[in-house]
């Protein structure tokens, strides 16, 4: 959780250490000309138990199909066991920080912080999992047949992605 305010008291800074969640206190200041300054005042890592409980809750939702749209759930169910295992590892990597939330859409699974950072699409007939990453394509080396610049092409989630398949 990130709390942004013009200032924090001593009690605010002490209180975040008493909670099991990851909390960042950020102070803002607006300068002349509309420039916004942000300063991290206090940060607590939270406990591994809190992250583990969120992960267990998400795994229960996924296994029960809670919140899953039918086409996305059907695509995951139709995927071979090897692709489901690959998706499990991918999901664990994308959510390991505890700051990324999973939002299942009709045709894809979005991983987001404030905006999508990754979108996952299953194509069981082709035995592939496509991962759309929020990466500037000019900053990475694209490999033919593995990654592709999606600027100007688009996709269900967000523009400006590099697709890895």
Coordinates of C-alpha atoms in Angstrom, one line a residue:
X1 CA 0.0 0.0 0.0
X2 CA 1.3 3.5 -0.8
X3 CA 0.0 6.4 1.2
X4 CA 0.6 9.8 -0.3
X5 CA 0.1 13.0 1.7
X6 CA 1.5 16.5 2.2
X7 CA 3.0 15.3 5.5
X8 CA 3.1 12.5 8.1
X9 CA 3.2 12.7 11.9
X10 CA 5.6 10.8 14.0
X11 CA 2.7 8.6 15.0
X12 CA 2.0 7.7 11.3
X13 CA 5.5 6.6 10.9
X14 CA 5.4 4.4 14.0
X15 CA 2.0 3.0 13.2
X16 CA 3.1 1.5 9.8
X17 CA 5.7 -0.7 11.6
X18 CA 2.9 -2.3 13.7
X19 CA 1.1 -3.6 10.6
X20 CA 1.9 -6.8 8.8
X21 CA 1.4 -5.3 5.3
X22 CA 3.9 -3.6 3.1
X23 CA 3.3 0.2 3.5
X24 CA 5.1 3.1 1.9
X25 CA 4.5 6.6 3.2
X26 CA 5.2 9.2 0.4
X27 CA 5.2 12.9 1.0
X28 CA 4.4 15.2 -2.0
X29 CA 5.3 18.8 -2.6
X30 CA 4.1 21.0 -5.5
X31 CA 6.7 23.4 -6.8
X32 CA 6.3 26.5 -9.0
X33 CA 5.5 25.7 -12.5
X34 CA 3.4 22.6 -11.6
X35 CA 6.4 20.4 -10.8
X36 CA 5.5 17.6 -8.4
X37 CA 8.1 16.2 -6.0
X38 CA 7.7 12.9 -4.2
X39 CA 9.8 11.8 -1.2
X40 CA 9.7 8.3 0.4
X41 CA 9.4 9.1 4.1
X42 CA 8.9 5.6 5.5
X43 CA 8.7 2.1 4.1
X44 CA 8.0 -1.2 5.8
X45 CA 8.6 -4.6 4.1
X46 CA 5.6 -6.3 5.7
X47 CA 5.7 -9.9 6.7
X48 CA 6.2 -13.0 4.5
X49 CA 3.0 -14.4 6.2
X50 CA 0.9 -11.6 4.7
X51 CA 2.2 -12.2 1.2
X52 CA 1.8 -15.9 1.6
X53 CA -1.9 -15.5 2.8
X54 CA -2.7 -13.3 -0.2
X55 CA -1.1 -15.9 -2.5
X56 CA -3.0 -18.7 -0.9
X57 CA -6.3 -16.7 -1.2
X58 CA -5.6 -16.1 -4.9
X59 CA -4.7 -19.8 -5.5
X60 CA -8.0 -20.8 -4.0
X61 CA -9.9 -18.3 -6.2
X62 CA -8.1 -19.6 -9.3
X63 CA -8.7 -23.3 -8.5
X64 CA -12.4 -22.5 -7.7
X65 CA -12.7 -20.4 -10.8
X66 CA -14.0 -17.4 -8.8
X67 CA -14.2 -14.3 -10.9
X68 CA -13.1 -16.0 -14.1
X69 CA -14.9 -15.2 -17.2
X70 CA -15.9 -18.3 -19.1
X71 CA -13.7 -17.9 -22.2
X72 CA -10.5 -17.2 -20.1
X73 CA -11.3 -20.1 -17.8
X74 CA -12.1 -22.4 -20.7
X75 CA -8.8 -21.6 -22.4
X76 CA -6.9 -22.4 -19.2
X77 CA -8.8 -25.6 -18.7
X78 CA -8.2 -26.6 -22.3
X79 CA -4.4 -25.9 -22.1
X80 CA -2.1 -28.9 -21.8
X81 CA -0.7 -29.6 -18.3
X82 CA 2.7 -28.3 -19.4
X83 CA 1.2 -24.9 -20.3
X84 CA -0.7 -24.8 -17.1
X85 CA 2.5 -25.5 -15.2
X86 CA 4.3 -22.8 -17.2
X87 CA 1.5 -20.4 -16.4
X88 CA 1.7 -21.3 -12.7
X89 CA 5.4 -20.3 -12.7
X90 CA 4.7 -17.1 -14.6
X91 CA 1.9 -16.2 -12.2
X92 CA 4.2 -16.7 -9.3
X93 CA 7.0 -14.6 -10.8
X94 CA 4.6 -11.7 -11.7
X95 CA 2.9 -11.6 -8.3
X96 CA 6.0 -12.4 -6.1
X97 CA 6.4 -8.8 -5.0
X98 CA 2.9 -8.6 -3.6
X99 CA 2.4 -5.3 -5.4
X100 CA 0.8 -6.7 -8.6
X101 CA -2.8 -7.7 -8.7
X102 CA -4.4 -10.2 -11.1
X103 CA -7.5 -9.0 -13.0
X104 CA -9.1 -11.7 -15.2
X105 CA -10.8 -10.2 -18.2
X106 CA -12.9 -11.9 -20.9
X107 CA -10.1 -12.8 -23.2
X108 CA -6.9 -12.4 -21.2
X109 CA -5.5 -12.2 -17.7
X110 CA -4.1 -8.8 -16.7
X111 CA -1.4 -8.2 -14.2
X112 CA -1.4 -4.6 -13.0
X113 CA -0.1 -2.2 -10.6
X114 CA -1.7 1.1 -11.6
X115 CA -1.7 0.1 -15.2
X116 CA -1.2 -3.3 -16.9
X117 CA 2.4 -4.5 -16.7
X118 CA 1.6 -7.9 -18.3
X119 CA -1.3 -9.6 -20.0
X120 CA -1.4 -13.4 -20.6
X121 CA -3.4 -15.1 -23.3
X122 CA -3.8 -18.8 -23.7
X123 CA -3.9 -20.4 -27.1
X124 CA -4.4 -24.1 -26.3
X125 CA -4.9 -25.2 -29.9
X126 CA -1.4 -23.8 -30.8
X127 CA 0.0 -24.9 -27.4
X128 CA 1.2 -21.4 -26.6
X129 CA 0.9 -18.8 -23.9
X130 CA 1.4 -15.3 -25.1
X131 CA 2.7 -12.7 -22.6
X132 CA 2.3 -9.0 -23.5
X133 CA 4.8 -7.1 -21.4
X134 CA 4.7 -3.3 -20.8
X135 CA 8.3 -2.7 -22.1
X136 CA 9.6 -0.1 -24.4
X137 CA 10.5 -2.1 -27.5
X138 CA 13.4 0.2 -28.2
X139 CA 15.1 -0.8 -25.0
X140 CA 15.2 -4.6 -25.6
X141 CA 16.6 -6.9 -28.3
X142 CA 13.7 -8.5 -30.2
X143 CA 14.2 -12.1 -31.3
X144 CA 12.5 -13.3 -34.5
X145 CA 9.8 -15.9 -33.7
X146 CA 9.9 -15.1 -29.9
X147 CA 9.2 -11.4 -29.4
X148 CA 7.5 -8.7 -31.4
X149 CA 6.9 -5.0 -31.2
X150 CA 3.2 -4.4 -30.8
X151 CA 3.2 -0.6 -31.2
X152 CA 0.6 0.4 -33.7
X153 CA -0.9 -3.1 -33.8
X154 CA -2.6 -3.1 -30.4
X155 CA -4.1 -5.9 -28.4
X156 CA -7.0 -6.2 -25.9
X157 CA -5.1 -4.9 -22.9
X158 CA -2.8 -2.0 -23.6
X159 CA -0.8 -0.4 -26.4
X160 CA 3.0 -0.4 -26.6
X161 CA 3.6 -4.0 -25.5
X162 CA 6.3 -6.5 -26.6
X163 CA 4.7 -9.9 -27.0
X164 CA 6.7 -13.0 -26.0
X165 CA 5.3 -16.3 -27.1

